[in-house]
Tab-separated table of C-alpha atoms in Angstrom:
chain	number	residue	atom	x	y	z
P	1	UNK	CA	122.805	97.239	129.313
P	2	UNK	CA	119.916	99.675	128.977
P	3	UNK	CA	116.232	98.975	129.583
P	4	UNK	CA	116.015	98.330	125.817
P	5	UNK	CA	118.779	95.688	126.084
P	6	UNK	CA	121.165	98.001	124.221
P	7	UNK	CA	124.677	98.780	125.454
P	8	UNK	CA	124.594	101.915	127.580
P	9	UNK	CA	126.428	104.888	126.089
P	10	UNK	CA	129.113	106.096	128.524
P	11	UNK	CA	128.246	109.421	130.135
P	12	UNK	CA	129.896	112.380	128.383
P	13	UNK	CA	129.589	115.787	130.002
P	14	UNK	CA	128.670	118.707	127.832
P	15	UNK	CA	130.799	121.795	127.949
P	16	UNK	CA	129.780	124.444	130.479
P	17	UNK	CA	127.533	127.133	129.028
P	18	UNK	CA	125.327	124.735	127.071
P	19	UNK	CA	121.698	125.708	126.542
P	20	UNK	CA	119.336	125.292	129.462
P	21	UNK	CA	117.078	122.211	129.457
P	22	UNK	CA	113.566	122.602	128.157
P	23	UNK	CA	110.448	122.267	130.285
P	24	UNK	CA	109.611	119.252	128.102
P	25	UNK	CA	112.809	117.535	129.221
P	26	UNK	CA	112.041	118.314	132.857
P	27	UNK	CA	108.601	116.741	132.470
P	28	UNK	CA	110.194	113.615	130.999
P	29	UNK	CA	112.614	113.484	133.931
P	30	UNK	CA	109.777	113.780	136.473
P	31	UNK	CA	107.630	111.137	134.805
P	32	UNK	CA	110.488	108.685	134.450
P	33	UNK	CA	111.345	109.222	138.129
P	34	UNK	CA	107.776	108.121	138.959
P	35	UNK	CA	107.578	105.129	136.626
P	36	UNK	CA	111.246	104.027	136.782
P	37	UNK	CA	110.588	102.215	133.519
P	38	UNK	CA	111.348	103.531	130.023
P	39	UNK	CA	108.605	101.546	128.329
P	40	UNK	CA	105.805	102.633	130.676
P	41	UNK	CA	107.052	106.242	130.671
P	42	UNK	CA	107.152	106.386	126.883
P	43	UNK	CA	103.659	104.887	126.665
P	44	UNK	CA	102.316	107.335	129.257
P	45	UNK	CA	103.797	110.300	127.411
P	46	UNK	CA	102.937	109.053	123.899
P	47	UNK	CA	106.529	109.094	122.648
P	48	UNK	CA	108.939	106.372	121.533
P	49	UNK	CA	111.387	104.788	123.950
P	50	UNK	CA	114.305	105.839	121.787
P	51	UNK	CA	113.154	109.469	121.842
P	52	UNK	CA	112.725	109.305	125.616
P	53	UNK	CA	116.196	107.820	126.086
P	54	UNK	CA	117.746	110.473	123.862
P	55	UNK	CA	116.067	113.309	125.771
P	56	UNK	CA	117.208	111.923	129.139
P	57	UNK	CA	120.771	111.517	127.869
P	58	UNK	CA	120.695	115.081	126.574
P	59	UNK	CA	119.429	116.341	129.932
P	60	UNK	CA	122.230	114.558	131.738
P	61	UNK	CA	124.783	116.100	129.396
P	62	UNK	CA	123.351	119.577	129.906
P	63	UNK	CA	123.470	119.222	133.704
P	64	UNK	CA	126.735	117.227	133.633
P	65	UNK	CA	125.347	114.693	136.115
P	66	UNK	CA	123.916	111.195	135.769
P	67	UNK	CA	120.239	111.108	136.774
P	68	UNK	CA	119.428	107.395	136.400
P	69	UNK	CA	121.203	104.081	136.770
P	70	UNK	CA	120.014	101.825	133.955
P	71	UNK	CA	120.317	98.043	133.840
P	72	UNK	CA	118.483	95.363	131.881
P	73	UNK	CA	116.282	94.767	134.929
P	74	UNK	CA	115.720	98.141	136.544
P	75	UNK	CA	115.949	101.909	136.323
P	76	UNK	CA	116.887	103.765	139.495
P	77	UNK	CA	117.428	107.394	140.393
P	78	UNK	CA	120.997	108.251	141.258
P	79	UNK	CA	121.876	110.350	144.283
P	80	UNK	CA	122.159	113.352	141.973
P	81	UNK	CA	118.806	112.511	140.433
P	82	UNK	CA	117.165	112.556	143.856
P	83	UNK	CA	118.868	115.850	144.688
P	84	UNK	CA	117.588	117.539	141.516
P	85	UNK	CA	114.102	116.043	141.579
P	86	UNK	CA	112.499	118.616	143.900
P	87	UNK	CA	114.039	121.545	142.037
P	88	UNK	CA	112.900	120.174	138.667
P	89	UNK	CA	109.383	119.696	140.011
P	90	UNK	CA	109.385	123.260	141.367
P	91	UNK	CA	110.471	124.610	137.954
P	92	UNK	CA	107.705	122.707	136.139
P	93	UNK	CA	105.091	123.793	138.675
P	94	UNK	CA	106.248	127.418	138.333
P	95	UNK	CA	105.892	127.143	134.565
P	96	UNK	CA	102.401	125.729	134.975
P	97	UNK	CA	101.462	128.639	137.236
P	98	UNK	CA	102.860	131.084	134.701
P	99	UNK	CA	100.821	129.467	131.923
P	100	UNK	CA	97.685	129.642	134.054
P	101	UNK	CA	98.313	133.323	134.753
P	102	UNK	CA	98.811	133.970	131.035
P	103	UNK	CA	95.577	132.127	130.237
P	104	UNK	CA	93.731	134.223	132.815
P	105	UNK	CA	95.181	137.399	131.325
P	106	UNK	CA	94.146	136.314	127.840
P	107	UNK	CA	90.623	135.612	129.021
P	108	UNK	CA	90.552	139.040	130.643
P	109	UNK	CA	91.437	140.742	127.358
P	110	UNK	CA	87.968	140.677	125.933
P	111	UNK	CA	85.121	143.093	125.519
P	112	UNK	CA	84.795	146.221	123.436
P	113	UNK	CA	87.425	148.856	122.672
P	114	UNK	CA	86.127	152.206	121.408
P	115	UNK	CA	88.627	153.532	118.871
P	116	UNK	CA	88.319	156.994	117.367
P	117	UNK	CA	90.022	158.475	114.327
P	118	UNK	CA	90.217	161.939	112.825
P	119	UNK	CA	90.330	162.861	109.153
P	120	UNK	CA	91.681	160.023	107.041
P	121	UNK	CA	93.603	158.323	109.861
P	122	UNK	CA	91.400	155.216	109.787
P	123	UNK	CA	92.429	154.602	106.168
P	124	UNK	CA	96.164	154.955	106.748
P	125	UNK	CA	98.296	151.789	106.357
P	126	UNK	CA	99.762	152.115	109.855
P	127	UNK	CA	96.302	152.309	111.419
P	128	UNK	CA	95.164	149.208	109.556
P	129	UNK	CA	98.383	147.412	110.555
P	130	UNK	CA	97.887	148.133	114.264
P	131	UNK	CA	94.224	147.107	114.255
P	132	UNK	CA	94.956	143.900	112.328
P	133	UNK	CA	97.777	142.999	114.714
P	134	UNK	CA	95.478	143.676	117.682
P	135	UNK	CA	92.859	141.318	116.218
P	136	UNK	CA	95.477	138.631	115.614
P	137	UNK	CA	96.784	138.823	119.170
P	138	UNK	CA	93.534	139.446	121.017
P	139	UNK	CA	90.652	138.171	118.881
P	140	UNK	CA	88.209	138.498	121.778
P	141	UNK	CA	88.583	142.291	121.837
P	142	UNK	CA	85.879	143.844	119.674
P	143	UNK	CA	86.907	147.149	118.113
P	144	UNK	CA	84.271	149.807	117.560
P	145	UNK	CA	85.806	152.355	115.182
P	146	UNK	CA	84.323	155.863	115.016
P	147	UNK	CA	85.192	158.823	112.782
P	148	UNK	CA	85.371	161.971	114.909
P	149	UNK	CA	85.028	165.583	113.884
P	150	UNK	CA	87.742	168.146	114.397
P	151	UNK	CA	85.856	170.101	117.021
P	152	UNK	CA	85.317	167.320	119.530
P	153	UNK	CA	87.938	164.653	118.910
P	154	UNK	CA	90.182	165.583	121.863
P	155	UNK	CA	87.176	166.155	124.134
P	156	UNK	CA	85.800	162.725	123.247
P	157	UNK	CA	89.051	161.140	124.405
P	158	UNK	CA	89.287	163.222	127.578
P	159	UNK	CA	85.634	162.527	128.449
P	160	UNK	CA	86.208	158.801	127.807
P	161	UNK	CA	83.608	158.558	125.060
P	162	UNK	CA	86.352	156.652	123.278
P	163	UNK	CA	89.231	154.619	124.727
P	164	UNK	CA	92.025	155.382	122.255
P	165	UNK	CA	92.343	157.507	119.148
P	166	UNK	CA	94.356	157.708	115.937
P	167	UNK	CA	95.081	161.409	115.584
P	168	UNK	CA	97.533	164.137	114.646
P	169	UNK	CA	99.556	165.581	117.552
P	170	UNK	CA	100.353	167.774	119.389
P	171	UNK	CA	98.232	166.804	122.372
P	172	UNK	CA	97.619	168.512	125.727
P	173	UNK	CA	98.850	167.296	129.103
P	174	UNK	CA	97.234	164.106	130.341
P	175	UNK	CA	97.333	162.379	126.949
P	176	UNK	CA	100.099	159.999	125.886
P	177	UNK	CA	100.916	159.001	122.315
P	178	UNK	CA	102.860	156.437	120.344
P	179	UNK	CA	104.044	158.015	117.088
P	180	UNK	CA	103.272	155.974	113.991
P	181	UNK	CA	104.404	158.048	110.988
P	182	UNK	CA	105.877	161.378	109.951
P	183	UNK	CA	105.081	163.348	106.805
P	184	UNK	CA	105.360	166.929	105.552
P	185	UNK	CA	102.644	169.509	105.982
P	186	UNK	CA	101.450	171.333	102.877
P	187	UNK	CA	99.528	174.511	102.194
P	188	UNK	CA	95.937	174.072	101.054
P	189	UNK	CA	95.144	177.123	98.922
P	190	UNK	CA	92.262	178.387	96.775
P	191	UNK	CA	92.968	177.425	93.185
P	192	UNK	CA	92.933	181.058	92.056
P	193	UNK	CA	95.391	182.246	94.716
P	194	UNK	CA	98.620	183.585	93.123
P	195	UNK	CA	100.783	181.072	95.002
P	196	UNK	CA	98.602	178.076	94.089
P	197	UNK	CA	100.340	177.667	90.734
P	198	UNK	CA	103.788	177.387	92.319
P	199	UNK	CA	105.276	173.904	92.755
P	200	UNK	CA	106.867	175.016	96.007
P	201	UNK	CA	106.687	178.090	98.214
P	202	UNK	CA	108.414	179.443	101.312
P	203	UNK	CA	106.515	179.720	104.572
P	204	UNK	CA	107.241	183.447	104.688
P	205	UNK	CA	105.324	183.905	101.417
P	206	UNK	CA	102.120	182.937	103.218
P	207	UNK	CA	102.405	185.839	105.634
P	208	UNK	CA	99.175	187.790	105.552
P	209	UNK	CA	97.025	184.924	104.235
P	210	UNK	CA	94.109	184.292	106.602
P	211	UNK	CA	94.330	180.809	108.119
P	212	UNK	CA	91.391	178.610	108.966
P	213	UNK	CA	91.063	177.909	112.673
P	214	UNK	CA	89.140	175.492	114.861
P	215	UNK	CA	86.592	175.754	117.688
P	216	UNK	CA	87.791	176.850	121.144
P	217	UNK	CA	87.133	173.393	122.632
P	218	UNK	CA	90.094	172.071	120.660
P	219	UNK	CA	93.351	172.397	122.649
P	220	UNK	CA	95.207	175.668	122.136
P	221	UNK	CA	98.487	173.848	121.469
P	222	UNK	CA	96.796	171.916	118.668
P	223	UNK	CA	95.121	174.965	117.075
P	224	UNK	CA	98.387	176.908	117.079
P	225	UNK	CA	100.369	174.042	115.541
P	226	UNK	CA	97.979	173.756	112.597
P	227	UNK	CA	97.964	177.526	112.093
P	228	UNK	CA	101.792	177.657	112.387
P	229	UNK	CA	101.415	180.261	115.107
P	230	UNK	CA	103.834	181.799	115.933
P	231	UNK	CA	105.613	182.076	112.597
P	232	UNK	CA	109.393	181.679	112.585
P	233	UNK	CA	109.876	185.195	111.216
P	234	UNK	CA	107.660	186.730	113.893
P	235	UNK	CA	104.948	187.839	111.485
P	236	UNK	CA	101.445	187.846	112.986
P	237	UNK	CA	98.945	185.172	112.056
P	238	UNK	CA	95.619	186.375	110.736
P	239	UNK	CA	92.813	183.946	111.483
P	240	UNK	CA	89.929	183.251	109.143
P	241	UNK	CA	86.716	181.241	109.587
P	242	UNK	CA	86.233	178.626	112.307
P	243	UNK	CA	85.440	175.120	111.045
P	244	UNK	CA	84.479	171.912	112.821
P	245	UNK	CA	85.182	169.231	110.203
P	246	UNK	CA	87.286	168.519	107.143
P	247	UNK	CA	84.541	169.133	104.608
P	248	UNK	CA	83.813	172.563	106.061
P	249	UNK	CA	87.530	173.324	105.939
P	250	UNK	CA	87.841	172.348	102.276
P	251	UNK	CA	84.725	174.369	101.375
P	252	UNK	CA	86.092	177.460	103.115
P	253	UNK	CA	89.380	177.158	101.208
P	254	UNK	CA	87.707	176.497	97.852
P	255	UNK	CA	85.471	179.552	98.312
P	256	UNK	CA	88.505	181.755	98.918
P	257	UNK	CA	87.821	182.555	102.566
P	258	UNK	CA	91.205	181.351	103.876
P	259	UNK	CA	94.016	178.813	103.481
P	260	UNK	CA	94.973	175.906	105.715
P	261	UNK	CA	97.921	173.702	106.575
P	262	UNK	CA	97.250	169.973	106.216
P	263	UNK	CA	99.224	166.704	106.176
P	264	UNK	CA	100.634	165.850	102.753
P	265	UNK	CA	98.338	162.796	102.656
P	266	UNK	CA	95.451	165.224	102.099
P	267	UNK	CA	96.485	165.328	98.440
P	268	UNK	CA	95.345	161.723	98.051
P	269	UNK	CA	92.444	161.668	100.469
P	270	UNK	CA	90.836	165.079	99.983
P	271	UNK	CA	91.153	166.207	96.355
P	272	UNK	CA	88.462	168.799	95.635
P	273	UNK	CA	87.653	171.253	92.852
P	274	UNK	CA	88.762	174.749	93.700
P	275	UNK	CA	91.786	173.893	95.869
P	276	UNK	CA	95.495	173.207	95.394
P	277	UNK	CA	98.022	171.573	97.699
P	278	UNK	CA	101.462	173.199	97.583
P	279	UNK	CA	104.730	172.107	99.216
P	280	UNK	CA	106.087	174.572	101.767
P	281	UNK	CA	109.785	175.081	102.517
P	282	UNK	CA	110.575	175.706	106.165
P	283	UNK	CA	107.431	174.096	107.543
P	284	UNK	CA	107.850	171.486	110.295
P	285	UNK	CA	106.366	168.057	109.550
P	286	UNK	CA	103.228	166.417	110.860
P	287	UNK	CA	103.084	163.154	112.780
P	288	UNK	CA	100.296	160.650	113.240
P	289	UNK	CA	99.908	158.751	116.482
P	290	UNK	CA	97.845	156.456	118.651
P	291	UNK	CA	96.708	158.366	121.774
P	292	UNK	CA	95.228	157.404	125.136
P	293	UNK	CA	94.649	159.044	128.508
P	294	UNK	CA	97.666	158.725	130.802
P	295	UNK	CA	95.512	157.632	133.726
P	296	UNK	CA	93.995	154.780	131.688
P	297	UNK	CA	97.194	153.417	130.120
P	298	UNK	CA	97.179	150.179	132.176
P	299	UNK	CA	93.552	149.197	131.607
P	300	UNK	CA	93.796	145.764	129.936
P	301	UNK	CA	92.333	146.576	126.501
P	302	UNK	CA	94.116	149.935	126.267
P	303	UNK	CA	97.404	148.339	127.346
P	304	UNK	CA	96.849	145.666	124.695
P	305	UNK	CA	96.478	148.116	121.799
P	306	UNK	CA	99.286	150.433	122.890
P	307	UNK	CA	101.649	147.465	123.307
P	308	UNK	CA	100.511	146.169	119.918
P	309	UNK	CA	101.221	149.566	118.352
P	310	UNK	CA	104.681	149.758	119.928
P	311	UNK	CA	105.681	146.319	118.610
P	312	UNK	CA	103.966	146.636	115.225
P	313	UNK	CA	105.415	150.070	114.435
P	314	UNK	CA	108.584	150.514	116.462
P	315	UNK	CA	109.820	153.634	114.654
P	316	UNK	CA	107.688	156.309	112.976
P	317	UNK	CA	107.583	155.705	109.245
P	318	UNK	CA	107.396	158.174	106.401
P	319	UNK	CA	103.824	158.433	105.213
């Protein structure tokens, strides 16, 4: 008979390879080994006796050993129960230590994270998705979002005025990125330029057009990418005015001083009188990314947002 005066179900071993017992079941085992009474154990753990009995039977089946001898008068640990008791307690204590470490890590992930963005990156769906996921996972991290100009955005990251940045690669050495999306680049032309009326042009047709460039403090690899320099056909690139922000760029194009290459999203975010965006055949695409300094990658808040980005957007999407 069981402690509930019910006939004891004969022990039936579960097949090898069954799922491992839960920490909850181990806690029930430890508490019952202390009380040696189903009623008191159930009351202490705020569960029913039938639920407790079922969990203990399930644990015995998983381990394929009998843990307790049950009679109408007493509950006793078996020899196997005694042998497994210390190991079960060690597993529960290890889990408790792990939970405490996780709690300490969560408490550590607080404070302010300075996030920069360039152009329209802050408005992009992938940027919003990453920042929302970061808030959901780490609500104690306060995000301070800043819009950066073209001239200084890389310098602000390198000089640690910001912690991470949503930008458009390429980036120089010392900066790591997680790519978020890929989209074509387009030509931004004055509306009265002969090619502006074309639905699509070849890159070679833009040979000889002056191209807007950026201040020397921007990385050379970045300036050359956005000027498409060198050109695939070997033609020289003729540089036009230097600009420091998007509005200055669009004004220079609209006034006929030069053309520029921009992400295709510029059509939606930067429509202006006097300019046209034209698809270009043979032009490599643009990517958007989250960037951080390599030497700071493991700082808690930076690690939190880069890990959030990698799990939220596992593969670059099409913009």
